[in-house]
Short mmCIF file of C-alpha atoms and ligand atoms in Angstrom, two decimals:
data_model
loop_
_atom_site.label_atom_id
_atom_site.label_comp_id
_atom_site.label_asym_id
_atom_site.label_seq_id
_atom_site.Cartn_x
_atom_site.Cartn_y
_atom_site.Cartn_z
CA MET U 1 -44.41 57.53 35.01
CA ALA U 2 -46.87 59.97 33.58
CA THR U 3 -50.42 59.24 34.64
CA ASN U 4 -52.21 62.02 32.82
CA PHE U 5 -52.66 59.93 29.69
CA LYS U 6 -56.08 58.54 29.28
CA SER U 7 -55.92 55.02 28.07
CA LEU U 8 -58.22 52.09 28.42
CA LEU U 9 -55.33 49.68 28.71
CA PRO U 10 -53.60 49.06 32.04
CA VAL U 11 -50.13 50.35 32.83
CA ILE U 12 -48.05 47.84 34.75
CA ASP U 13 -44.82 48.73 36.49
CA ILE U 14 -42.92 45.49 36.23
CA SER U 15 -39.92 46.53 38.32
CA PRO U 16 -40.66 43.98 41.10
CA LEU U 17 -40.21 41.24 38.48
CA VAL U 18 -36.86 42.65 37.46
CA VAL U 19 -35.66 43.09 41.02
CA LYS U 20 -36.61 39.50 41.93
CA CYS U 21 -35.63 37.94 38.63
CA ASP U 22 -33.09 35.55 40.15
CA ASP U 23 -35.26 34.53 43.07
CA SER U 24 -37.13 31.28 42.43
CA ASN U 25 -39.42 32.17 45.34
CA MET U 26 -40.36 35.44 43.71
CA ALA U 27 -44.06 34.52 43.85
CA GLU U 28 -43.99 34.95 47.62
CA ASP U 29 -42.94 38.57 47.34
CA ALA U 30 -45.91 40.87 47.92
CA ASP U 31 -44.88 43.33 45.20
CA VAL U 32 -44.36 40.56 42.69
CA ALA U 33 -47.76 39.11 43.60
CA LYS U 34 -49.37 42.46 42.89
CA VAL U 35 -47.75 42.69 39.45
CA VAL U 36 -48.78 39.12 38.72
CA ARG U 37 -52.42 39.87 39.51
CA LYS U 38 -52.33 42.88 37.20
CA LEU U 39 -50.74 40.85 34.43
CA ASP U 40 -53.39 38.17 34.76
CA LYS U 41 -56.19 40.68 34.45
CA ALA U 42 -54.52 42.47 31.53
CA CYS U 43 -53.89 39.22 29.68
CA ARG U 44 -57.45 38.02 30.17
CA ASP U 45 -58.98 41.33 29.17
CA ALA U 46 -57.37 42.98 26.16
CA GLY U 47 -54.16 40.93 25.93
CA PHE U 48 -52.47 44.33 25.60
CA PHE U 49 -50.92 46.48 28.31
CA TYR U 50 -48.23 49.09 28.85
CA VAL U 51 -45.12 48.09 30.74
CA GLY U 52 -43.09 50.54 32.70
CA LEU U 53 -40.00 50.08 34.79
CA ILE U 54 -39.20 52.52 37.50
CA LEU U 55 -36.55 50.88 39.63
CA VAL U 56 -33.04 50.05 38.63
CA GLY U 57 -32.64 46.32 38.98
CA GLU U 58 -29.79 43.91 38.55
CA CYS U 59 -30.18 41.06 36.17
CA GLY U 60 -26.90 40.89 34.38
CA THR U 61 -28.10 43.85 32.38
CA ASP U 62 -27.88 47.56 32.81
CA TRP U 63 -31.46 48.32 33.65
CA SER U 64 -30.80 51.95 34.35
CA TRP U 65 -32.93 53.02 31.47
CA ASN U 66 -36.49 53.91 31.43
CA ILE U 67 -38.17 51.40 29.19
CA GLY U 68 -38.08 52.37 25.59
CA GLY U 69 -36.35 55.59 26.58
CA SER U 70 -32.83 54.56 25.70
CA TYR U 71 -33.99 53.76 22.19
CA LYS U 72 -35.69 57.10 21.85
CA GLU U 73 -32.56 58.97 22.81
CA GLY U 74 -30.58 57.94 19.77
CA GLU U 75 -31.67 55.04 17.66
CA SER U 76 -35.05 56.53 16.97
CA ASP U 77 -33.35 59.44 15.20
CA MET U 78 -31.33 56.94 13.24
CA SER U 79 -34.45 55.04 12.19
CA ASN U 80 -35.91 58.31 10.96
CA GLN U 81 -32.66 59.12 9.17
CA PHE U 82 -32.72 55.77 7.43
CA PHE U 83 -36.29 56.12 6.21
CA GLU U 84 -35.50 59.63 4.94
CA LEU U 85 -32.78 58.27 2.64
CA PRO U 86 -33.46 58.18 -1.11
CA TYR U 87 -35.26 55.02 -2.16
CA GLU U 88 -32.24 53.75 -4.15
CA GLU U 89 -30.12 54.04 -1.02
CA LYS U 90 -32.60 52.03 1.04
CA LEU U 91 -32.73 49.41 -1.69
CA LYS U 92 -29.08 48.59 -1.02
CA ILE U 93 -30.31 46.44 1.83
CA LYS U 94 -33.39 45.21 0.04
CA ILE U 95 -35.30 42.29 1.49
CA ARG U 96 -35.00 39.15 -0.64
CA PRO U 97 -35.97 35.54 -0.11
CA ALA U 98 -32.32 34.67 -0.83
CA ALA U 99 -31.29 37.00 2.00
CA GLY U 100 -33.50 35.14 4.45
CA TYR U 101 -36.29 37.69 4.21
CA ARG U 102 -34.06 40.12 6.05
CA GLY U 103 -33.64 43.78 5.17
CA TYR U 104 -35.58 46.71 3.78
CA GLN U 105 -39.07 46.37 2.40
CA ARG U 106 -40.67 49.18 0.44
CA MET U 107 -44.04 50.72 1.18
CA GLY U 108 -46.86 48.36 0.27
CA LEU U 109 -44.78 45.21 -0.04
CA ASN U 110 -46.09 43.71 3.18
CA LEU U 111 -49.49 42.11 2.77
CA THR U 112 -51.94 41.47 5.56
CA SER U 113 -54.93 39.32 4.62
CA GLY U 114 -53.95 39.88 0.99
CA LYS U 115 -54.06 43.70 1.22
CA GLN U 116 -51.08 46.04 0.93
CA ASP U 117 -49.93 47.68 4.13
CA MET U 118 -48.85 51.32 3.97
CA HIS U 119 -45.57 50.91 5.77
CA GLU U 120 -41.93 50.37 4.96
CA ALA U 121 -39.64 48.50 7.30
CA ILE U 122 -36.36 46.84 8.10
CA ASP U 123 -36.99 43.25 9.16
CA CYS U 124 -34.44 41.43 11.32
CA TYR U 125 -34.42 37.93 12.73
CA LYS U 126 -32.15 36.15 15.14
CA GLU U 127 -29.12 34.96 13.21
CA PHE U 128 -28.29 31.26 13.27
CA ASN U 129 -25.81 28.88 11.66
CA GLU U 130 -26.56 27.50 8.23
CA GLY U 131 -28.34 24.18 8.36
CA LYS U 132 -29.29 24.53 12.03
CA TYR U 133 -32.99 24.17 11.35
CA GLY U 134 -32.82 22.08 8.19
CA ASN U 135 -34.99 22.86 5.19
CA LEU U 136 -37.54 24.82 7.14
CA GLY U 137 -34.94 27.18 8.58
CA LYS U 138 -33.23 27.67 5.22
CA VAL U 139 -35.88 30.20 4.28
CA LEU U 140 -34.61 32.52 7.02
CA GLU U 141 -30.88 31.93 6.77
CA GLY U 142 -28.58 34.89 6.34
CA PRO U 143 -27.15 37.82 8.24
CA ASN U 144 -29.33 40.80 9.05
CA GLN U 145 -28.88 43.66 6.61
CA TRP U 146 -27.95 47.04 8.06
CA PRO U 147 -27.38 50.30 6.23
CA GLU U 148 -23.87 51.72 6.04
CA ASN U 149 -25.24 54.94 7.43
CA PRO U 150 -25.76 55.76 10.18
CA GLN U 151 -22.75 53.70 11.14
CA GLU U 152 -23.55 53.11 14.81
CA TYR U 153 -27.09 52.04 14.03
CA LYS U 154 -26.43 48.30 13.88
CA GLU U 155 -24.43 48.26 17.08
CA LEU U 156 -27.00 50.24 19.02
CA MET U 157 -29.91 48.17 17.80
CA GLU U 158 -28.06 45.01 18.77
CA GLU U 159 -27.77 46.38 22.31
CA TYR U 160 -31.44 47.23 22.20
CA ILE U 161 -32.27 43.66 21.20
CA LYS U 162 -30.39 42.31 24.22
CA LEU U 163 -32.40 44.52 26.51
CA CYS U 164 -35.65 43.45 24.87
CA ILE U 165 -34.74 39.78 25.26
CA ASP U 166 -34.05 40.27 28.94
CA LEU U 167 -37.16 42.31 29.49
CA SER U 168 -39.34 39.80 27.66
CA ARG U 169 -38.00 36.95 29.74
CA ASN U 170 -38.81 38.82 32.93
CA ILE U 171 -42.32 39.71 31.85
CA LEU U 172 -42.91 36.10 30.80
CA ARG U 173 -41.90 34.92 34.26
CA GLY U 174 -44.65 37.13 35.61
CA ILE U 175 -47.12 35.80 33.05
CA SER U 176 -46.12 32.25 33.91
CA LEU U 177 -46.97 32.95 37.55
CA ALA U 178 -50.16 34.70 36.48
CA LEU U 179 -51.28 31.48 34.82
CA GLY U 180 -50.68 29.61 38.06
CA GLY U 181 -47.40 27.98 37.07
CA SER U 182 -43.85 28.35 38.32
CA PRO U 183 -41.98 31.39 36.97
CA TYR U 184 -40.32 29.14 34.40
CA GLU U 185 -43.06 27.45 32.38
CA PHE U 186 -41.98 29.35 29.24
CA GLU U 187 -38.28 28.64 29.41
CA GLY U 188 -35.80 25.81 29.80
CA LYS U 189 -37.53 22.58 29.04
CA MET U 190 -39.94 22.10 26.16
CA MET U 191 -37.32 23.50 23.79
CA ARG U 192 -37.60 27.10 24.76
CA ASP U 193 -33.99 27.54 25.86
CA ASP U 194 -32.86 29.17 22.62
CA PRO U 195 -35.61 31.69 21.99
CA PHE U 196 -36.02 33.02 18.51
CA TRP U 197 -36.77 36.70 18.00
CA ILE U 198 -37.90 39.10 15.30
CA MET U 199 -37.42 42.84 15.15
CA ARG U 200 -39.20 45.16 12.73
CA ILE U 201 -38.27 48.80 12.40
CA LEU U 202 -41.39 50.28 10.89
CA GLY U 203 -42.07 53.55 9.11
CA TYR U 204 -45.59 54.77 8.37
CA PRO U 205 -46.04 57.73 6.02
CA GLY U 206 -47.95 60.75 7.19
CA VAL U 207 -51.26 61.08 5.41
CA ASN U 208 -53.83 63.70 4.57
CA GLN U 209 -56.65 61.29 4.17
CA GLU U 210 -58.39 59.20 6.77
CA ASN U 211 -58.05 55.50 7.41
CA VAL U 212 -55.08 54.52 5.29
CA ILE U 213 -54.20 51.09 6.63
CA GLY U 214 -50.60 51.15 7.87
CA CYS U 215 -50.85 47.55 8.94
CA GLY U 216 -53.98 45.44 8.61
CA ALA U 217 -55.58 43.52 11.45
CA HIS U 218 -53.39 40.63 12.58
CA THR U 219 -52.15 38.80 15.61
CA ASP U 220 -48.45 38.47 16.41
CA TYR U 221 -46.83 35.08 15.94
CA GLY U 222 -44.73 34.34 18.99
CA LEU U 223 -44.87 34.63 22.75
CA LEU U 224 -44.69 38.32 23.56
CA SER U 225 -44.34 41.56 21.59
CA LEU U 226 -42.78 44.80 22.80
CA ILE U 227 -43.87 47.82 20.81
CA ASN U 228 -41.86 51.03 21.05
CA GLN U 229 -43.87 53.75 19.35
CA ASP U 230 -43.43 57.48 18.73
CA ASP U 231 -44.74 59.46 21.70
CA ASP U 232 -46.76 61.96 19.73
CA LYS U 233 -48.95 59.99 17.32
CA THR U 234 -51.73 57.56 18.11
CA ALA U 235 -51.94 54.93 15.39
CA LEU U 236 -51.97 51.46 16.92
CA GLN U 237 -55.43 50.07 17.64
CA VAL U 238 -56.45 46.98 19.54
CA ARG U 239 -59.66 45.06 19.16
CA ASP U 240 -61.24 44.81 22.56
CA LEU U 241 -63.51 42.10 23.94
CA ALA U 242 -66.60 43.92 22.64
CA GLY U 243 -65.11 43.93 19.13
CA ASP U 244 -64.42 47.69 19.07
CA TRP U 245 -61.09 49.20 18.08
CA THR U 246 -59.36 50.90 21.01
CA PRO U 247 -56.54 53.36 20.30
CA VAL U 248 -53.27 52.63 22.07
CA ILE U 249 -52.33 56.16 23.05
CA PRO U 250 -48.55 56.42 23.52
CA ILE U 251 -47.26 56.77 27.07
CA PRO U 252 -43.72 58.14 26.99
CA GLY U 253 -41.19 55.87 28.66
CA SER U 254 -43.29 52.74 28.33
CA PHE U 255 -43.49 49.81 25.98
CA VAL U 256 -46.73 48.39 24.70
CA CYS U 257 -46.74 44.69 25.38
CA ASN U 258 -49.01 42.10 23.80
CA ILE U 259 -49.52 38.37 23.62
CA GLY U 260 -48.64 36.33 20.57
CA ASP U 261 -50.07 33.13 19.09
CA MET U 262 -47.57 30.81 20.82
CA LEU U 263 -48.55 32.06 24.26
CA LYS U 264 -52.17 31.52 23.39
CA PHE U 265 -51.46 27.89 22.45
CA LEU U 266 -49.18 27.16 25.41
CA SER U 267 -51.70 28.63 27.87
CA ASN U 268 -54.44 26.43 26.43
CA GLY U 269 -56.23 29.50 25.14
CA VAL U 270 -56.57 31.10 28.56
CA TYR U 271 -54.79 34.14 27.17
CA GLU U 272 -55.63 35.26 23.64
CA SER U 273 -53.39 36.76 21.00
CA THR U 274 -55.37 39.90 20.30
CA LEU U 275 -56.09 41.39 16.88
CA HIS U 276 -54.53 44.79 16.30
CA ARG U 277 -53.92 47.13 13.38
CA VAL U 278 -52.19 50.41 12.60
CA ILE U 279 -53.77 53.51 11.09
CA ASN U 280 -51.56 56.58 11.11
CA ASN U 281 -54.05 59.40 10.73
CA SER U 282 -51.35 61.94 11.41
CA PRO U 283 -49.89 64.07 8.61
CA ARG U 284 -46.48 63.19 10.02
CA TYR U 285 -44.29 60.15 9.49
CA ARG U 286 -44.46 57.61 12.32
CA VAL U 287 -41.65 55.30 13.35
CA CYS U 288 -42.16 52.27 15.54
CA VAL U 289 -39.97 49.35 16.56
CA GLY U 290 -41.62 46.02 17.20
CA PHE U 291 -39.63 43.40 19.05
CA PHE U 292 -41.10 39.90 19.03
CA TYR U 293 -39.90 37.37 21.55
CA GLU U 294 -40.60 33.83 20.41
CA THR U 295 -40.14 30.20 21.38
CA ASN U 296 -37.24 28.21 19.96
CA PHE U 297 -37.51 28.13 16.19
CA ASN U 298 -38.10 24.37 16.16
CA ALA U 299 -40.24 24.20 19.30
CA VAL U 300 -43.27 21.96 19.11
CA VAL U 301 -45.96 24.11 20.64
CA GLU U 302 -49.12 22.79 22.26
CA PRO U 303 -50.94 23.54 25.51
CA LEU U 304 -48.69 22.77 28.48
CA ASP U 305 -49.90 19.93 30.71
CA ILE U 306 -49.99 22.18 33.74
CA PHE U 307 -52.41 24.56 32.02
CA LYS U 308 -54.50 21.76 30.56
CA GLU U 309 -55.03 20.49 34.10
CA LYS U 310 -55.70 23.90 35.56
CA TYR U 311 -57.93 25.05 32.75
CA PRO U 312 -59.78 22.10 31.26
CA VAL U 313 -61.10 22.73 27.80
CA LYS U 314 -64.76 23.53 27.62
CA GLY U 315 -66.42 22.32 24.45
CA THR U 316 -64.41 21.62 21.34
CA SER U 317 -63.75 25.12 20.08
CA GLN U 318 -60.60 25.39 22.17
CA VAL U 319 -58.71 22.28 21.18
CA PHE U 320 -55.30 23.27 19.90
CA LYS U 321 -53.31 21.12 17.55
CA ARG U 322 -49.59 20.94 18.09
CA ILE U 323 -47.65 23.17 15.76
CA VAL U 324 -44.02 23.92 15.15
CA TYR U 325 -43.28 27.60 15.71
CA GLY U 326 -40.92 27.81 12.71
CA GLU U 327 -43.64 26.40 10.44
CA HIS U 328 -46.10 28.99 11.73
CA LEU U 329 -43.57 31.76 11.05
CA VAL U 330 -42.59 30.56 7.59
CA HIS U 331 -46.25 30.20 6.64
CA LYS U 332 -46.83 33.80 7.75
CA LEU U 333 -43.82 34.96 5.72
CA GLN U 334 -45.15 33.25 2.65
CA THR U 335 -48.53 34.94 2.92
CA THR U 336 -47.01 38.29 3.87
CA PHE U 337 -44.50 38.48 1.03
CA THR U 338 -46.24 36.83 -1.92
CA ASN U 339 -45.17 39.75 -4.14
CA LEU U 340 -41.54 39.33 -3.24
CA VAL U 341 -41.13 35.88 -4.73
CA GLU U 342 -42.01 37.02 -8.25
CA HIS U 343 -39.69 40.01 -8.44
CA SER U 344 -36.46 38.71 -7.02
N1 LIG N 401 -44.08 40.11 11.91
C1 LIG N 401 -45.20 40.79 12.09
N2 LIG N 401 -45.68 40.93 13.29
N3 LIG N 401 -45.79 41.33 11.05
C2 LIG N 401 -46.96 42.15 11.20
C3 LIG N 401 -47.56 42.40 9.91
C4 LIG N 401 -48.69 41.49 9.67
C5 LIG N 401 -48.37 40.51 8.59
N4 LIG N 401 -48.44 41.12 7.31
C6 LIG N 401 -49.35 39.35 8.71
O1 LIG N 401 -50.17 39.19 7.85
O2 LIG N 401 -49.31 38.60 9.67
O1 AKG N 402 -46.71 49.91 14.47
C1 AKG N 402 -47.22 49.40 15.46
O2 AKG N 402 -47.62 50.09 16.41
C2 AKG N 402 -47.41 47.90 15.58
C3 AKG N 402 -46.86 47.08 14.45
C4 AKG N 402 -47.30 45.66 14.52
O3 AKG N 402 -48.34 45.35 15.02
C5 AKG N 402 -46.44 44.56 13.97
O4 AKG N 402 -45.47 44.85 13.25
O5 AKG N 402 -46.73 43.41 14.25
FE1 FE2 N 403 -48.43 43.23 15.38
#
């Protein structure tokens, strides 16, 4: 992987995790242990890091792609093609509450802390059977909406999602070890055997003025986010421990990975979900795909016993109430899309 990019965030080659993914004794492997130490430091510091994958592993998936690279070879062009379509064309897959908040959202529809974000997007969520999550889940019921053109877009993105799910699971095994648990604290029991996911294909207009907010400061909602950004524009910024905004300079062939709110809760606050925002100061259009790997939709999330024992709470500021992930998500949707309810 290229090393001539100056970034303040660590780059972690996670291939040992992928190679050892089926080995329950993976923690004893020296290469895995090294990755785990790096993950722990990255998660305690910024909560943001780059992941790379150099080896070809075997995990029931074709890993013979350089992370993010397969997307950039084809689908990225298709995302650009979609956003270049006339507005009326894009509206054919318009996001609506009745369509489970899935589909195309115009520039400025998404609100963060009540302010309009200068991005447009296609939002997708894991599809599930009607009624599966009762009233709460109803809000998100419906098939994802894909454009008719380009035709192969849907199929390719669905492949991409599978890879992201696999990759997220492997990284989380490393994070689970980094927290001092088994590799499997974030799967299986505790209702995390049917992980929910979100994917947002984002387009940010090029600008001629400074500091147009593409996406306001927020934390992500779930366990782990994988950000696949254009290689030639720096727009994503992370708030570091000192409270300064650090640019996340793209590193070709890598994903940017960050911690979401659920991981913060489950880890008893040992790892934080870090604030980040997007400002595309480039005159050119920027496309980015965010993949968000979550707990089960109906998971009750609270600090895991193992982490409460390992990391006793100091003071009262760190006491986490139990929450249901789906409630957290639906609440976020309602504050993000307040303008949508009125017009549809
Ligand atoms: N699904 C997301 N990660 N959305 C990011 C946008 C931030 C969203 N508007 C919020 O206020 O939380
Ligand atoms: O565009 C990006 O780089 C990140 C987008 C993001 O933070 C989000 O959608 O949650
Ligand atoms: Fe985000």
